[in-house]
CSV table of C-alpha atoms in Angstrom, one decimal:
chain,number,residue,atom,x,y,z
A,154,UNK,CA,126.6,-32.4,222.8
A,155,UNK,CA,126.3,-34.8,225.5
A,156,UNK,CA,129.2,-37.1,226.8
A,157,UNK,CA,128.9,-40.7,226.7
A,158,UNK,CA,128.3,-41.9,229.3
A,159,UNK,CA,131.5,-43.7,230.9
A,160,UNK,CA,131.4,-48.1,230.4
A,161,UNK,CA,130.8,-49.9,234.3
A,162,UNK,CA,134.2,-50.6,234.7
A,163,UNK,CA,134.7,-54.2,236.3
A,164,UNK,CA,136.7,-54.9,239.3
A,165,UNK,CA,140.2,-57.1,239.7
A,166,UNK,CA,141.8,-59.4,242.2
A,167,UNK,CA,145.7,-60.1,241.2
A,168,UNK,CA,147.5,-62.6,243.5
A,169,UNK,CA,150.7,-60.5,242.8
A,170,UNK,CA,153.0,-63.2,244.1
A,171,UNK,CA,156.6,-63.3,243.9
A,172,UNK,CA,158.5,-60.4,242.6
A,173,UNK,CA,160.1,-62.5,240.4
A,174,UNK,CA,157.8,-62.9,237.9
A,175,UNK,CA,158.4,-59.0,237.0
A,176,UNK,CA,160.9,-60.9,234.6
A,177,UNK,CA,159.1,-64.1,233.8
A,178,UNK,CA,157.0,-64.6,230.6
A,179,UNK,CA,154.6,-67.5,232.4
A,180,UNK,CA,150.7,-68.2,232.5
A,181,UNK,CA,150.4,-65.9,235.3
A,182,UNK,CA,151.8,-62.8,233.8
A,183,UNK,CA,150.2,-63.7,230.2
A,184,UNK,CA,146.8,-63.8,231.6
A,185,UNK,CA,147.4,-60.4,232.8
A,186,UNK,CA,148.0,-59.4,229.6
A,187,UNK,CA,144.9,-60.9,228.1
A,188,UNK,CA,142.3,-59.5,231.3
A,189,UNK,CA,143.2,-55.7,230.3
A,190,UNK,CA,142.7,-56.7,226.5
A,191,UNK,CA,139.4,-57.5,227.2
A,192,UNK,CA,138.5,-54.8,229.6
A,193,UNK,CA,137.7,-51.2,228.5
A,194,UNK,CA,140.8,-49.1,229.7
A,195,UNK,CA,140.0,-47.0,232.5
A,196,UNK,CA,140.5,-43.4,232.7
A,197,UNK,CA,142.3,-44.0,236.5
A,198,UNK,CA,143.4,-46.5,238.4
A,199,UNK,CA,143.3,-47.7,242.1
A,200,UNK,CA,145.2,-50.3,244.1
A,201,UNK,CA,144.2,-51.6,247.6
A,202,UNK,CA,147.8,-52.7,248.5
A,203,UNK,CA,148.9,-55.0,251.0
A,204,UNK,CA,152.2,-54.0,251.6
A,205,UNK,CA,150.9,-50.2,253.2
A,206,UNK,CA,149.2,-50.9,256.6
A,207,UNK,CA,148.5,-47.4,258.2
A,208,UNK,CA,146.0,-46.3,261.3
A,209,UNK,CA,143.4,-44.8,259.0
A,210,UNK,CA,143.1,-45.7,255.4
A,211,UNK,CA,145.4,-43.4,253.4
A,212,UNK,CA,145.9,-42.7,249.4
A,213,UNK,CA,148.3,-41.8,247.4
A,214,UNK,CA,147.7,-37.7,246.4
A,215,UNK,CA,151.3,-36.6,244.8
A,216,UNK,CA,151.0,-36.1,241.4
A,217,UNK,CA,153.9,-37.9,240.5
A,218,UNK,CA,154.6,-40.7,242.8
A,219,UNK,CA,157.5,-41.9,243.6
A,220,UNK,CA,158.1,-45.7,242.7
A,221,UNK,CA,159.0,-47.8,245.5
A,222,UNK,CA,161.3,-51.0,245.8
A,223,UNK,CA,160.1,-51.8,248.7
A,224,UNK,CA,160.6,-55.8,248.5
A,225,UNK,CA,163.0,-56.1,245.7
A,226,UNK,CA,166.5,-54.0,246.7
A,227,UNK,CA,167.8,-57.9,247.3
A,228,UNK,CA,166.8,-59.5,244.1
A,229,UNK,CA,169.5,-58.2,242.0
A,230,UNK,CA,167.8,-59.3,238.6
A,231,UNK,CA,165.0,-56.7,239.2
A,232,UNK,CA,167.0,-53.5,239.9
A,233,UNK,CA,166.5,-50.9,237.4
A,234,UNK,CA,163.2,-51.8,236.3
A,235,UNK,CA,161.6,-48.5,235.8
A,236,UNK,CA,157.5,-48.2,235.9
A,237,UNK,CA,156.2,-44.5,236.8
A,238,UNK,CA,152.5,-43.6,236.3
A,239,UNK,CA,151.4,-39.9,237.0
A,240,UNK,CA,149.3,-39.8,240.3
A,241,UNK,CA,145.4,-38.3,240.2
A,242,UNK,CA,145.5,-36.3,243.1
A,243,UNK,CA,141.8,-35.3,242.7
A,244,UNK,CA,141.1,-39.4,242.9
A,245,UNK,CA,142.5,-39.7,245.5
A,246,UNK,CA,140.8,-37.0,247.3
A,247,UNK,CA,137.4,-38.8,245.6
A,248,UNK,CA,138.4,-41.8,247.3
A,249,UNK,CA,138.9,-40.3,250.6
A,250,UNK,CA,135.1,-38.5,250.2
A,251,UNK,CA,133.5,-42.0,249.7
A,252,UNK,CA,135.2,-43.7,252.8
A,253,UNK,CA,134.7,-40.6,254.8
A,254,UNK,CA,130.8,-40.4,253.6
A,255,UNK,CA,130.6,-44.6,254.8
A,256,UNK,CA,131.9,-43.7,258.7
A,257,UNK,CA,135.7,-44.8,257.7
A,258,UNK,CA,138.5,-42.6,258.6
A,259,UNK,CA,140.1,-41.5,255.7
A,260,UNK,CA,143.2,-39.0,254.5
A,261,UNK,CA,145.3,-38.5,251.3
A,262,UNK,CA,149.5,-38.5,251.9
A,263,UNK,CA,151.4,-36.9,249.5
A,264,UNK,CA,154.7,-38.0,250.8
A,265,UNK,CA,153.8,-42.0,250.1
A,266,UNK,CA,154.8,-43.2,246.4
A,267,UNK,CA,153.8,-46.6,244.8
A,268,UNK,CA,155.1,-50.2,246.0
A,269,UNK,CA,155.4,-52.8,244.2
A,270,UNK,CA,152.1,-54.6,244.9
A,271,UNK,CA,150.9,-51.6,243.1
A,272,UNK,CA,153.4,-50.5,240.4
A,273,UNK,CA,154.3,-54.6,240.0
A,274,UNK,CA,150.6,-54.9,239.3
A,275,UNK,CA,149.6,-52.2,236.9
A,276,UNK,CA,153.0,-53.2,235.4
A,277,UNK,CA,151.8,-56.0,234.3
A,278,UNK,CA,148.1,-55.2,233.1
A,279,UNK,CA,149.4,-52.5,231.3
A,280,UNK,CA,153.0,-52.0,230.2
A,281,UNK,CA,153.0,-48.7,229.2
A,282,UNK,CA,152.9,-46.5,232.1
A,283,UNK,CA,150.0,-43.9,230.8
A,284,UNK,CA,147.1,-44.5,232.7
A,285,UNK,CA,147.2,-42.1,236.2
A,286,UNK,CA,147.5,-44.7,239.5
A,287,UNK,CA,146.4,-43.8,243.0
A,288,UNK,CA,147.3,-46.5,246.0
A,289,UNK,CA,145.2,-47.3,248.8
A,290,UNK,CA,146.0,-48.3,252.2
A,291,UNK,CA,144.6,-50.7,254.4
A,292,UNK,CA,144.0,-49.6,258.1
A,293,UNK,CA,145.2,-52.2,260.7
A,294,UNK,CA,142.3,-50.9,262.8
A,295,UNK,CA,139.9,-52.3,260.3
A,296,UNK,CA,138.9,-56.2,260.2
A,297,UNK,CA,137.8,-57.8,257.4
A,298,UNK,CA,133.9,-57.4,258.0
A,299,UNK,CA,134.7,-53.8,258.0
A,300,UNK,CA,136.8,-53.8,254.8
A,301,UNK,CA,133.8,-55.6,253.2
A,302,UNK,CA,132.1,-52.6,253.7
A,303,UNK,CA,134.7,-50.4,252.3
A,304,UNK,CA,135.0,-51.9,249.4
A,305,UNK,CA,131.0,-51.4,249.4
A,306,UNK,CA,131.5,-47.7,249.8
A,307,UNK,CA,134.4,-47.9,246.8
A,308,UNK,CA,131.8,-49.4,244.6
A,309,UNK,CA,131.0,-45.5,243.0
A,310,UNK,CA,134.2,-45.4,241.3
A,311,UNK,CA,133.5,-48.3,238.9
A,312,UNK,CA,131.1,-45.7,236.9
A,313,UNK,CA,133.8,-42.9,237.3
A,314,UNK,CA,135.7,-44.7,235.1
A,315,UNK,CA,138.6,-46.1,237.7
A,316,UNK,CA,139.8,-50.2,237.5
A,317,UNK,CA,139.8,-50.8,241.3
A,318,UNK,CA,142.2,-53.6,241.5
A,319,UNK,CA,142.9,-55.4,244.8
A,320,UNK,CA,146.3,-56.7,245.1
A,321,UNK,CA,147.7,-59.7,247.2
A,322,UNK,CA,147.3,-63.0,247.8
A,323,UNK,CA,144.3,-65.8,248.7
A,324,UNK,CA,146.8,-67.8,250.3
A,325,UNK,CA,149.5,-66.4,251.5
A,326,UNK,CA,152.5,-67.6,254.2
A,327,UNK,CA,156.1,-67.0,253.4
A,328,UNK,CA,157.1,-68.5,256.6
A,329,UNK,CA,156.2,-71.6,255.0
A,330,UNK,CA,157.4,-70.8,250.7
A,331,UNK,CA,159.6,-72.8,249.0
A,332,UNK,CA,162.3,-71.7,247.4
A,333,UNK,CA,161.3,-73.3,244.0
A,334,UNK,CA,158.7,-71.2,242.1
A,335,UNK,CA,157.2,-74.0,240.4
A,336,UNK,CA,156.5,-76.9,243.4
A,337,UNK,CA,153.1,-78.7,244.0
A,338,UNK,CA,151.3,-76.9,246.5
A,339,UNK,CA,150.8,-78.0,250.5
A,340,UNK,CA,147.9,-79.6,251.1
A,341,UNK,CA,146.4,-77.5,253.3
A,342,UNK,CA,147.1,-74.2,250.7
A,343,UNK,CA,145.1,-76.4,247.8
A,344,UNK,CA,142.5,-77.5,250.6
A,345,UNK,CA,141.6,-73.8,251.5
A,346,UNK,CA,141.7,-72.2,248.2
A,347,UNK,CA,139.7,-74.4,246.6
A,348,UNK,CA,137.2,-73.9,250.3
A,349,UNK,CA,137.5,-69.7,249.2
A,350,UNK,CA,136.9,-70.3,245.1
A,351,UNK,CA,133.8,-72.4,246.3
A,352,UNK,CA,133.0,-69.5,248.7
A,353,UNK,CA,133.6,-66.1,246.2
A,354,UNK,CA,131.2,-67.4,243.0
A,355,UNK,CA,128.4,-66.3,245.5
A,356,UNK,CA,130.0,-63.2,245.7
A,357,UNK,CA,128.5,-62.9,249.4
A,358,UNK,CA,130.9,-60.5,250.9
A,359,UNK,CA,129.7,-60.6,254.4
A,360,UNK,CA,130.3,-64.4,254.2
A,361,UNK,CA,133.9,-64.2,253.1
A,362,UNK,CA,134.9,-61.8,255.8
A,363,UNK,CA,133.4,-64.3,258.1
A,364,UNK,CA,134.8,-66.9,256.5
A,365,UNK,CA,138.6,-65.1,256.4
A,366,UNK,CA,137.8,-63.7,260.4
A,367,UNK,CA,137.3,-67.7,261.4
A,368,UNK,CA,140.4,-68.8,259.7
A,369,UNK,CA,143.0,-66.0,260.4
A,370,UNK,CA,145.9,-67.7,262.2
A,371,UNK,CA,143.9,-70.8,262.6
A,372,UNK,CA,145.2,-72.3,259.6
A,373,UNK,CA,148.7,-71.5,258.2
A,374,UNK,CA,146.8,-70.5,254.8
A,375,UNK,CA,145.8,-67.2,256.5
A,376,UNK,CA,148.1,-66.7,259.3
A,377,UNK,CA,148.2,-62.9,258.8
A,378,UNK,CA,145.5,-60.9,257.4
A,379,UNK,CA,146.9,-58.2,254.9
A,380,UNK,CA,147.0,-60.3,251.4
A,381,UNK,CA,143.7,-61.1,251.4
A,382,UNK,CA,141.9,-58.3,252.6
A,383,UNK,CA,142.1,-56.9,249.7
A,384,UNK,CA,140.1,-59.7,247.5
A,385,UNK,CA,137.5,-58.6,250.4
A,386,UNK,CA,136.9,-55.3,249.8
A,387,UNK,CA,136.7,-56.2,246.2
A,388,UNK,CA,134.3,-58.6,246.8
A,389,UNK,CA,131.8,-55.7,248.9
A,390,UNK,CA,132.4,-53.5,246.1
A,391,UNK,CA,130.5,-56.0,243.6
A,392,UNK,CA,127.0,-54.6,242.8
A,393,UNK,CA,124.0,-56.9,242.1
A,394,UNK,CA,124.0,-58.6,238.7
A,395,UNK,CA,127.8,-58.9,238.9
A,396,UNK,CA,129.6,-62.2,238.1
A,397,UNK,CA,132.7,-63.4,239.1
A,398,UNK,CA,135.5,-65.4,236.8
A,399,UNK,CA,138.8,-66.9,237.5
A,400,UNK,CA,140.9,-65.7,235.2
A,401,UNK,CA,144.3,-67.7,236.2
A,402,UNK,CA,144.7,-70.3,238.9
A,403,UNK,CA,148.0,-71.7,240.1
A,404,UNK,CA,150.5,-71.7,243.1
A,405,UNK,CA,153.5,-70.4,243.4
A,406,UNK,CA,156.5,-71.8,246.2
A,407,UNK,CA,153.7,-74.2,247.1
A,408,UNK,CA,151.8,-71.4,249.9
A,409,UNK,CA,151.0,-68.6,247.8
A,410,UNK,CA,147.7,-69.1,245.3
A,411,UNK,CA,148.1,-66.7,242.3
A,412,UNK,CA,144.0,-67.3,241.7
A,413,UNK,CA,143.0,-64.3,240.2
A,414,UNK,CA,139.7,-62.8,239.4
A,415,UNK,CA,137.3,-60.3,238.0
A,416,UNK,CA,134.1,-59.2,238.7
A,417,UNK,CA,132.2,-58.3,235.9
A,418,UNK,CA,128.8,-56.8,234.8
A,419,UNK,CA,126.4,-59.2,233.0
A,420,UNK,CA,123.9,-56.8,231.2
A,421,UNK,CA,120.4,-58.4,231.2
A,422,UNK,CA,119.0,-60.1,227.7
């Protein structure tokens, strides 16, 4: 008997925001809810996180990761929330080949465990903690014209059945955050994300790295690079026939956009 064959899985961008919202019941975490509803659930998972900057790009290979609170020891309110999917140490290896097979420098680490722009994430999409989740590094030697292409090289996966989800931010500058959650953006954060949700319909990945590579610390939208590289290498893993949809759309302390997307399939007629 032959296998089906597995569904084209799409591909996810979740401005992940503050950690705060681990607790909260708002749009933002409800539309999470309702994107993996209406997605096929994917055998694996894997999560370009922003908060894991290494020299090569590195992935997560122990089978049971450990979960890390990397940016919430100080919010009281979130300790003890427990969320600990089993690694998939041959993904991870999988994820290395591909990179390695594009010219990137690649390794798995099986010291590294899960942050919480991964864990928080997956959290979210899918509360139960079942589906096996491999992180992914980004390399500070890599710009964002290269990590178009490594998202390009990533694109394999979505037939393997893996969700590759990037996680971070299109706008993102805590020097500048408010303390209240729920304040009316800066102009300048609602000028430039509405400039990038313009930019990503076309899903022209070359263009968005050039577009992030002219703005990086020349606006305080971008004034570090890590939060939206991710979107980037989602955006070069899009195939032809792919369309993109924002699937939520806010701000958050009035410099972080929580615009979300995916990148879907559309079969032809």
């Amino acid at each position: 008997m032959e296998l089906s064959p597995l569904p084209l899985m799409p591909l996810l961008f979740v401005g992940h925001g503050s950690e705060i919202n681990l607790i909260l019941d708002n749009s933002f975490t409800r539309s999470l809810r309702e994107i993996a509803a209406s997605i096929p659930r994917p055998r694996a998972i894997a999560v370009i996180s922003p908060h894991w900057c290494t020299p090569e790009i590195r992935t997560t290979s122990a089978e049971f990761p450990v979960q890390m609170y990397d940016t919430i020891n100080f919010k009281e309110e979130l300790h003890g929330i427990e969320y600990a999917p089993r690694g998939d140490p041959s993904l991870a290896s999988r994820i290395c080949e591909l990179l390695l097979a594009a010219g990137f420098n690649a390794r798995t680490d099986s010291s590294r465990g899960l942050d919480i722009a991964t864990w928080g994430v997956v959290r979210y999409l899918y509360p139960e903690p079942t589906i096996p989740v491999v992180e992914i590094s980004l390399s500070y030697k890599i710009d964002a014209s290269e990590m178009a292409k490594a998202g390009k090289a990533l694109a394999p996966l979505r037939e393997e059945g893996v969700l590759l989800i990037g996680s971070g931010n299109l706008i993102h500058n805590l020097s500048e955050a408010s303390i209240n959650l729920d304040i009316k953006p800066y102009p300048w954060a609602r000028e430039t994300d509405r400039a990038i949700s313009e930019l990503l319909t076309h899903l022209d990945a070359a263009a968005f790295a050039d577009f992030v590579m002219q703005k990086l610390r020349n606006t305080p939208s971008i004034p570090t690079p890590e939060h939206i590289l991710p979107a980037v290498a989602i955006v070069g893993a899009a195939s032809p026939g792919d369309r993109l949809r924002y699937f939520h759309e806010s701000f958050q302390n009035a410099s972080i956009s929580m615009r979300s997307f995916i990148i879907e399939h559309e079969p032809r007629t």
